């Protein structure tokens, strides 16, 4: 059976460390022939900037090849069952990356694929972003023990994967969300099995009190446009400004809705490491693909 990454806790703690170490090594030294002759199929239901470019560039850097497969490019967008697409495409490529709405669709893809499937984002999880985030924090602070993080905003897919990654690395995390927008209880249960459950609160100021890092994300995710006005009202008081941020480090997975969850001044400040995060999508995913290739 192939090894899949549908969420970050599909890795063991030791495997997560290995992936991050491989990412750091490849970032420092390169590995131009590592995936020579390998092909990555990239299935996209959702639009993307960082996911597509980082995976495609990464495969080129490692000596392989990537193929973009949008909903209008293949039969998946015209009624072919996911299981049929999975079995057919697996005959042509060495890895599959899928960026989809329904997490169950990625699970079905993995069930029927005969090659590793990587979740490039679903409505429930974004493990590749968490790998990049953890790599960035480790680079910035030297170790996870030396950083305290406050998540301020929506308990969305990015937050949920980050909660699991924090539990696996013993990263001190507090999550502040408005009432009704918190992390799913099932994710908190998984975090408890992995390590520690993050502290949760509806008070962003309390969450940030002892934090070294403030992490935020959009309040209105793709597919939630009909809830925009409702969410903007619910998230009043959660915006990150330079005054709120103080001397803390700012993280954001991007794209940012400047003027909503974060101000332009905050994201343009010297405290922001959002571009390091964006770059580390490339390196973290290279580390992941290198590790997956070694599981064959």
mmCIF file of C-alpha atoms in Angstrom:
data_model
loop_
_atom_site.group_PDB
_atom_site.id
_atom_site.type_symbol
_atom_site.label_atom_id
_atom_site.label_comp_id
_atom_site.label_asym_id
_atom_site.label_seq_id
_atom_site.Cartn_x
_atom_site.Cartn_y
_atom_site.Cartn_z
ATOM 1 C CA UNK A 1 0.000 0.000 0.000
ATOM 2 C CA UNK A 2 1.334 3.485 -0.828
ATOM 3 C CA UNK A 3 1.994 6.043 1.899
ATOM 4 C CA UNK A 4 -0.392 9.001 1.785
ATOM 5 C CA UNK A 5 -0.443 12.420 3.468
ATOM 6 C CA UNK A 6 -4.070 13.465 3.881
ATOM 7 C CA UNK A 7 -3.380 15.312 7.114
ATOM 8 C CA UNK A 8 -0.229 15.940 9.075
ATOM 9 C CA UNK A 9 -0.953 13.217 11.626
ATOM 10 C CA UNK A 10 -0.718 10.598 8.888
ATOM 11 C CA UNK A 11 2.964 10.967 9.758
ATOM 12 C CA UNK A 12 4.357 9.725 13.038
ATOM 13 C CA UNK A 13 6.243 12.242 15.163
ATOM 14 C CA UNK A 14 9.541 10.716 14.026
ATOM 15 C CA UNK A 15 8.450 10.813 10.379
ATOM 16 C CA UNK A 16 7.444 14.453 10.731
ATOM 17 C CA UNK A 17 10.898 15.275 12.077
ATOM 18 C CA UNK A 18 12.490 13.352 9.209
ATOM 19 C CA UNK A 19 10.430 15.264 6.618
ATOM 20 C CA UNK A 20 11.387 18.614 8.168
ATOM 21 C CA UNK A 21 15.045 17.573 8.314
ATOM 22 C CA UNK A 22 14.965 16.483 4.657
ATOM 23 C CA UNK A 23 13.331 19.800 3.756
ATOM 24 C CA UNK A 24 16.074 21.748 5.524
ATOM 25 C CA UNK A 25 18.786 19.674 3.834
ATOM 26 C CA UNK A 26 17.329 20.139 0.368
ATOM 27 C CA UNK A 27 16.792 23.853 1.006
ATOM 28 C CA UNK A 28 20.454 24.216 1.959
ATOM 29 C CA UNK A 29 22.115 21.916 -0.555
ATOM 30 C CA UNK A 30 19.603 21.108 -3.297
ATOM 31 C CA UNK A 31 18.952 17.641 -4.747
ATOM 32 C CA UNK A 32 18.703 18.084 -8.515
ATOM 33 C CA UNK A 33 18.553 14.406 -9.476
ATOM 34 C CA UNK A 34 16.552 13.050 -6.543
ATOM 35 C CA UNK A 35 13.286 12.559 -8.450
ATOM 36 C CA UNK A 36 14.750 12.083 -11.909
ATOM 37 C CA UNK A 37 12.175 10.257 -14.003
ATOM 38 C CA UNK A 38 9.357 10.870 -11.505
ATOM 39 C CA UNK A 39 6.070 12.594 -12.373
ATOM 40 C CA UNK A 40 3.620 14.367 -10.057
ATOM 41 C CA UNK A 41 -0.011 14.618 -11.156
ATOM 42 C CA UNK A 42 -1.686 17.703 -9.657
ATOM 43 C CA UNK A 43 -5.496 17.620 -9.418
ATOM 44 C CA UNK A 44 -7.077 21.026 -8.796
ATOM 45 C CA UNK A 45 -10.712 21.798 -7.985
ATOM 46 C CA UNK A 46 -9.745 24.995 -6.131
ATOM 47 C CA UNK A 47 -7.642 27.824 -7.579
ATOM 48 C CA UNK A 48 -4.138 28.250 -6.258
ATOM 49 C CA UNK A 49 -1.032 30.395 -6.379
ATOM 50 C CA UNK A 50 1.403 28.949 -3.834
ATOM 51 C CA UNK A 51 0.291 25.308 -4.075
ATOM 52 C CA UNK A 52 0.602 24.987 -7.836
ATOM 53 C CA UNK A 53 3.820 26.976 -8.231
ATOM 54 C CA UNK A 54 5.605 25.408 -5.263
ATOM 55 C CA UNK A 55 4.806 21.825 -6.258
ATOM 56 C CA UNK A 56 5.579 22.387 -9.937
ATOM 57 C CA UNK A 57 8.826 24.220 -9.211
ATOM 58 C CA UNK A 58 9.773 21.657 -6.586
ATOM 59 C CA UNK A 59 9.436 18.759 -8.986
ATOM 60 C CA UNK A 60 11.601 20.621 -11.505
ATOM 61 C CA UNK A 61 14.220 21.372 -8.825
ATOM 62 C CA UNK A 62 14.344 17.696 -7.884
ATOM 63 C CA UNK A 63 14.702 16.544 -11.497
ATOM 64 C CA UNK A 64 11.116 15.401 -11.967
ATOM 65 C CA UNK A 65 8.061 16.643 -13.821
ATOM 66 C CA UNK A 66 4.638 17.936 -12.762
ATOM 67 C CA UNK A 67 1.362 17.917 -14.711
ATOM 68 C CA UNK A 68 -1.447 20.376 -13.899
ATOM 69 C CA UNK A 69 -4.880 18.727 -14.097
ATOM 70 C CA UNK A 70 -7.712 21.224 -13.678
ATOM 71 C CA UNK A 71 -11.423 20.360 -13.567
ATOM 72 C CA UNK A 72 -11.815 21.205 -17.258
ATOM 73 C CA UNK A 73 -8.703 19.273 -18.268
ATOM 74 C CA UNK A 74 -9.686 15.758 -17.218
ATOM 75 C CA UNK A 75 -12.809 13.630 -17.036
ATOM 76 C CA UNK A 76 -13.091 14.116 -13.249
ATOM 77 C CA UNK A 77 -14.710 17.462 -14.026
ATOM 78 C CA UNK A 78 -17.163 15.830 -16.426
ATOM 79 C CA UNK A 79 -18.677 13.054 -14.361
ATOM 80 C CA UNK A 80 -15.981 10.384 -14.093
ATOM 81 C CA UNK A 81 -15.991 8.843 -10.596
ATOM 82 C CA UNK A 82 -13.056 9.734 -8.366
ATOM 83 C CA UNK A 83 -12.143 6.080 -7.961
ATOM 84 C CA UNK A 84 -11.815 5.683 -11.741
ATOM 85 C CA UNK A 85 -9.643 8.775 -12.044
ATOM 86 C CA UNK A 86 -7.473 7.540 -9.162
ATOM 87 C CA UNK A 87 -6.874 4.144 -10.703
ATOM 88 C CA UNK A 88 -6.213 5.449 -14.221
ATOM 89 C CA UNK A 89 -3.944 8.361 -13.305
ATOM 90 C CA UNK A 90 -1.963 6.099 -10.940
ATOM 91 C CA UNK A 91 -0.839 4.139 -13.998
ATOM 92 C CA UNK A 92 0.874 7.251 -15.392
ATOM 93 C CA UNK A 93 2.383 9.141 -12.440
ATOM 94 C CA UNK A 94 4.485 8.470 -9.348
ATOM 95 C CA UNK A 95 2.636 10.848 -6.970
ATOM 96 C CA UNK A 96 -0.750 12.542 -6.891
ATOM 97 C CA UNK A 97 -1.409 15.892 -5.233
ATOM 98 C CA UNK A 98 -5.044 16.971 -4.933
ATOM 99 C CA UNK A 99 -6.460 20.376 -3.966
ATOM 100 C CA UNK A 100 -10.194 19.816 -3.495
ATOM 101 C CA UNK A 101 -13.204 21.042 -1.554
ATOM 102 C CA UNK A 102 -14.510 17.881 0.121
ATOM 103 C CA UNK A 103 -11.982 16.055 2.312
ATOM 104 C CA UNK A 104 -13.868 12.835 1.626
ATOM 105 C CA UNK A 105 -12.963 13.136 -2.045
ATOM 106 C CA UNK A 106 -9.241 13.142 -1.234
ATOM 107 C CA UNK A 107 -9.795 10.146 1.060
ATOM 108 C CA UNK A 108 -11.512 8.306 -1.791
ATOM 109 C CA UNK A 109 -8.707 9.256 -4.157
ATOM 110 C CA UNK A 110 -6.195 7.753 -1.724
ATOM 111 C CA UNK A 111 -8.305 4.630 -1.233
ATOM 112 C CA UNK A 112 -8.154 3.761 -4.914
ATOM 113 C CA UNK A 113 -4.793 5.230 -5.958
ATOM 114 C CA UNK A 114 -1.782 2.941 -6.216
ATOM 115 C CA UNK A 115 0.659 5.849 -5.725
ATOM 116 C CA UNK A 116 1.112 8.265 -2.801
ATOM 117 C CA UNK A 117 -1.603 10.930 -2.534
ATOM 118 C CA UNK A 118 -0.805 14.304 -0.960
ATOM 119 C CA UNK A 119 -3.551 16.618 0.228
ATOM 120 C CA UNK A 120 -2.813 20.050 -1.227
ATOM 121 C CA UNK A 121 -5.809 21.500 0.673
ATOM 122 C CA UNK A 122 -9.372 20.519 1.466
ATOM 123 C CA UNK A 123 -12.077 22.240 3.487
ATOM 124 C CA UNK A 124 -10.942 20.213 6.516
ATOM 125 C CA UNK A 125 -7.148 20.180 6.330
ATOM 126 C CA UNK A 126 -4.013 21.745 4.851
ATOM 127 C CA UNK A 127 -1.086 19.548 5.938
ATOM 128 C CA UNK A 128 1.421 20.966 3.433
ATOM 129 C CA UNK A 129 0.922 24.417 4.935
ATOM 130 C CA UNK A 130 1.568 23.008 8.405
ATOM 131 C CA UNK A 131 4.822 21.424 7.237
ATOM 132 C CA UNK A 132 5.914 24.824 5.901
ATOM 133 C CA UNK A 133 4.799 26.567 9.095
ATOM 134 C CA UNK A 134 6.716 24.185 11.330
ATOM 135 C CA UNK A 135 9.818 24.503 9.172
ATOM 136 C CA UNK A 136 9.542 28.307 9.385
ATOM 137 C CA UNK A 137 9.101 28.338 13.160
ATOM 138 C CA UNK A 138 12.031 25.973 13.650
ATOM 139 C CA UNK A 139 14.220 28.165 11.445
ATOM 140 C CA UNK A 140 13.147 31.337 13.217
ATOM 141 C CA UNK A 141 13.403 30.158 16.821
ATOM 142 C CA UNK A 142 15.846 27.279 16.640
ATOM 143 C CA UNK A 143 13.476 24.792 18.263
ATOM 144 C CA UNK A 144 9.787 24.353 18.957
ATOM 145 C CA UNK A 145 10.399 24.588 22.700
ATOM 146 C CA UNK A 146 11.491 28.208 22.299
ATOM 147 C CA UNK A 147 8.324 29.471 20.608
ATOM 148 C CA UNK A 148 4.817 30.199 21.903
ATOM 149 C CA UNK A 149 2.139 30.694 19.256
ATOM 150 C CA UNK A 150 -1.299 32.299 19.328
ATOM 151 C CA UNK A 151 -3.710 31.484 16.510
ATOM 152 C CA UNK A 152 -6.141 34.391 16.207
ATOM 153 C CA UNK A 153 -9.069 34.012 13.819
ATOM 154 C CA UNK A 154 -11.104 31.199 12.291
ATOM 155 C CA UNK A 155 -10.696 27.583 13.374
ATOM 156 C CA UNK A 156 -10.489 26.610 9.715
ATOM 157 C CA UNK A 157 -8.644 23.941 7.741
ATOM 158 C CA UNK A 158 -5.249 25.636 8.153
ATOM 159 C CA UNK A 159 -5.809 26.026 11.885
ATOM 160 C CA UNK A 160 -6.913 22.411 12.300
ATOM 161 C CA UNK A 161 -3.826 20.953 10.648
ATOM 162 C CA UNK A 162 -1.629 23.383 12.584
ATOM 163 C CA UNK A 163 -3.227 22.225 15.855
ATOM 164 C CA UNK A 164 -2.186 18.657 15.015
ATOM 165 C CA UNK A 165 1.314 19.716 14.007
ATOM 166 C CA UNK A 166 1.694 21.678 17.237
ATOM 167 C CA UNK A 167 0.631 18.646 19.267
ATOM 168 C CA UNK A 168 3.168 16.454 17.453
ATOM 169 C CA UNK A 169 6.044 18.874 18.096
ATOM 170 C CA UNK A 170 5.040 19.997 21.625
ATOM 171 C CA UNK A 171 4.644 23.542 20.320
ATOM 172 C CA UNK A 172 2.920 25.800 22.872
ATOM 173 C CA UNK A 173 -0.267 26.921 21.117
ATOM 174 C CA UNK A 174 -3.351 28.898 22.126
ATOM 175 C CA UNK A 175 -6.260 29.203 19.697
ATOM 176 C CA UNK A 176 -8.548 32.227 19.880
ATOM 177 C CA UNK A 177 -11.728 32.121 17.793
ATOM 178 C CA UNK A 178 -15.163 33.733 18.056
ATOM 179 C CA UNK A 179 -17.874 31.608 19.635
ATOM 180 C CA UNK A 180 -19.055 29.038 17.098
ATOM 181 C CA UNK A 181 -15.951 29.224 14.914
ATOM 182 C CA UNK A 182 -13.597 27.012 16.892
ATOM 183 C CA UNK A 183 -11.605 23.923 15.973
ATOM 184 C CA UNK A 184 -13.653 20.774 15.440
ATOM 185 C CA UNK A 185 -13.817 18.594 18.543
ATOM 186 C CA UNK A 186 -12.624 15.562 16.612
ATOM 187 C CA UNK A 187 -9.410 17.434 15.749
ATOM 188 C CA UNK A 188 -8.894 18.360 19.411
ATOM 189 C CA UNK A 189 -9.382 14.685 20.309
ATOM 190 C CA UNK A 190 -6.711 13.692 17.778
ATOM 191 C CA UNK A 191 -4.387 16.343 19.173
ATOM 192 C CA UNK A 192 -4.865 14.895 22.667
ATOM 193 C CA UNK A 193 -3.804 11.469 21.401
ATOM 194 C CA UNK A 194 -0.718 12.961 19.739
ATOM 195 C CA UNK A 195 0.485 15.160 22.558
ATOM 196 C CA UNK A 196 -1.255 18.172 24.009
ATOM 197 C CA UNK A 197 -4.522 19.939 23.270
ATOM 198 C CA UNK A 198 -4.068 23.669 22.634
ATOM 199 C CA UNK A 199 -5.603 26.134 25.040
ATOM 200 C CA UNK A 200 -8.731 27.641 23.493
ATOM 201 C CA UNK A 201 -10.418 30.964 24.133
ATOM 202 C CA UNK A 202 -12.720 33.536 22.554
ATOM 203 C CA UNK A 203 -10.456 36.368 23.771
ATOM 204 C CA UNK A 204 -7.695 37.211 21.268
ATOM 205 C CA UNK A 205 -5.938 39.551 23.694
ATOM 206 C CA UNK A 206 -5.647 36.777 26.275
ATOM 207 C CA UNK A 207 -4.329 34.348 23.650
ATOM 208 C CA UNK A 208 -1.609 36.768 22.584
ATOM 209 C CA UNK A 209 -0.546 37.819 26.087
ATOM 210 C CA UNK A 210 2.494 35.528 26.283
ATOM 211 C CA UNK A 211 2.901 34.722 22.591
ATOM 212 C CA UNK A 212 6.050 35.063 20.517
ATOM 213 C CA UNK A 213 4.112 34.445 17.305
ATOM 214 C CA UNK A 214 0.653 35.523 16.163
ATOM 215 C CA UNK A 215 -0.784 33.438 13.319
ATOM 216 C CA UNK A 216 -3.906 34.499 11.444
ATOM 217 C CA UNK A 217 -5.721 33.555 8.253
ATOM 218 C CA UNK A 218 -8.650 34.780 6.202
ATOM 219 C CA UNK A 219 -12.021 34.873 7.878
ATOM 220 C CA UNK A 220 -13.930 34.077 4.660
ATOM 221 C CA UNK A 221 -12.441 31.041 2.949
ATOM 222 C CA UNK A 222 -13.055 29.861 -0.623
ATOM 223 C CA UNK A 223 -16.620 28.645 -0.941
ATOM 224 C CA UNK A 224 -17.863 30.696 2.035
ATOM 225 C CA UNK A 225 -18.594 33.905 0.157
ATOM 226 C CA UNK A 226 -22.293 33.670 1.029
ATOM 227 C CA UNK A 227 -21.347 33.936 4.732
ATOM 228 C CA UNK A 228 -19.130 36.977 4.285
ATOM 229 C CA UNK A 229 -21.190 39.608 6.099
ATOM 230 C CA UNK A 230 -22.045 37.195 8.921
ATOM 231 C CA UNK A 231 -18.398 36.321 9.467
ATOM 232 C CA UNK A 232 -17.145 39.900 9.286
ATOM 233 C CA UNK A 233 -19.534 40.778 12.135
ATOM 234 C CA UNK A 234 -18.559 37.706 14.161
ATOM 235 C CA UNK A 235 -14.823 38.450 13.868
ATOM 236 C CA UNK A 236 -14.918 42.054 15.053
ATOM 237 C CA UNK A 237 -12.010 42.556 17.466
ATOM 238 C CA UNK A 238 -9.876 39.814 15.866
ATOM 239 C CA UNK A 239 -8.038 41.974 13.331
ATOM 240 C CA UNK A 240 -4.241 42.047 13.636
ATOM 241 C CA UNK A 241 -2.829 45.589 13.491
ATOM 242 C CA UNK A 242 0.698 46.793 14.321
ATOM 243 C CA UNK A 243 -0.555 47.958 17.736
ATOM 244 C CA UNK A 244 -2.111 44.556 18.475
ATOM 245 C CA UNK A 245 0.947 42.718 17.167
ATOM 246 C CA UNK A 246 3.502 44.722 19.136
ATOM 247 C CA UNK A 247 6.935 43.111 18.885
ATOM 248 C CA UNK A 248 5.547 39.636 18.149
ATOM 249 C CA UNK A 249 6.230 37.732 14.942
ATOM 250 C CA UNK A 250 3.364 37.609 12.440
ATOM 251 C CA UNK A 251 2.493 34.524 10.406
ATOM 252 C CA UNK A 252 -0.164 34.187 7.698
ATOM 253 C CA UNK A 253 -0.538 31.359 5.182
ATOM 254 C CA UNK A 254 -1.699 33.735 2.401
ATOM 255 C CA UNK A 255 -3.512 34.973 0.461
ATOM 256 C CA UNK A 256 -4.358 37.740 2.919
ATOM 257 C CA UNK A 257 -7.517 39.833 2.852
ATOM 258 C CA UNK A 258 -5.787 43.035 3.846
ATOM 259 C CA UNK A 259 -8.081 45.236 5.865
ATOM 260 C CA UNK A 260 -10.002 42.263 7.276
ATOM 261 C CA UNK A 261 -8.049 39.728 9.374
ATOM 262 C CA UNK A 262 -4.825 41.735 9.070
ATOM 263 C CA UNK A 263 -3.981 45.304 8.122
ATOM 264 C CA UNK A 264 -1.653 46.259 5.321
ATOM 265 C CA UNK A 265 0.692 47.900 7.817
ATOM 266 C CA UNK A 266 0.976 44.725 9.897
ATOM 267 C CA UNK A 267 1.700 42.400 7.004
ATOM 268 C CA UNK A 268 4.220 44.849 5.530
ATOM 269 C CA UNK A 269 6.008 45.266 8.857
ATOM 270 C CA UNK A 270 9.408 43.834 9.755
ATOM 271 C CA UNK A 271 7.615 41.515 12.199
ATOM 272 C CA UNK A 272 5.966 39.552 9.393
ATOM 273 C CA UNK A 273 7.571 36.308 8.215
ATOM 274 C CA UNK A 274 4.786 35.482 5.780
ATOM 275 C CA UNK A 275 7.152 35.397 2.793
ATOM 276 C CA UNK A 276 9.403 32.924 4.588
ATOM 277 C CA UNK A 277 6.329 30.752 5.109
ATOM 278 C CA UNK A 278 5.424 31.051 1.433
ATOM 279 C CA UNK A 279 8.931 30.090 0.334
ATOM 280 C CA UNK A 280 8.986 27.184 2.746
ATOM 281 C CA UNK A 281 5.972 25.625 1.042
ATOM 282 C CA UNK A 282 8.456 24.742 -1.712
ATOM 283 C CA UNK A 283 11.100 23.337 0.618
ATOM 284 C CA UNK A 284 8.717 21.494 2.962
ATOM 285 C CA UNK A 285 6.985 19.799 0.038
ATOM 286 C CA UNK A 286 10.343 18.872 -1.487
ATOM 287 C CA UNK A 287 11.225 17.222 1.800
ATOM 288 C CA UNK A 288 7.889 15.416 1.791
ATOM 289 C CA UNK A 289 8.222 14.191 -1.815
ATOM 290 C CA UNK A 290 11.779 13.048 -1.136
ATOM 291 C CA UNK A 291 10.591 11.096 1.898
ATOM 292 C CA UNK A 292 7.623 9.602 0.038
ATOM 293 C CA UNK A 293 9.913 8.454 -2.766
ATOM 294 C CA UNK A 294 11.980 6.576 -0.194
ATOM 295 C CA UNK A 295 8.890 4.683 1.037
ATOM 296 C CA UNK A 296 8.354 3.042 -2.349
#
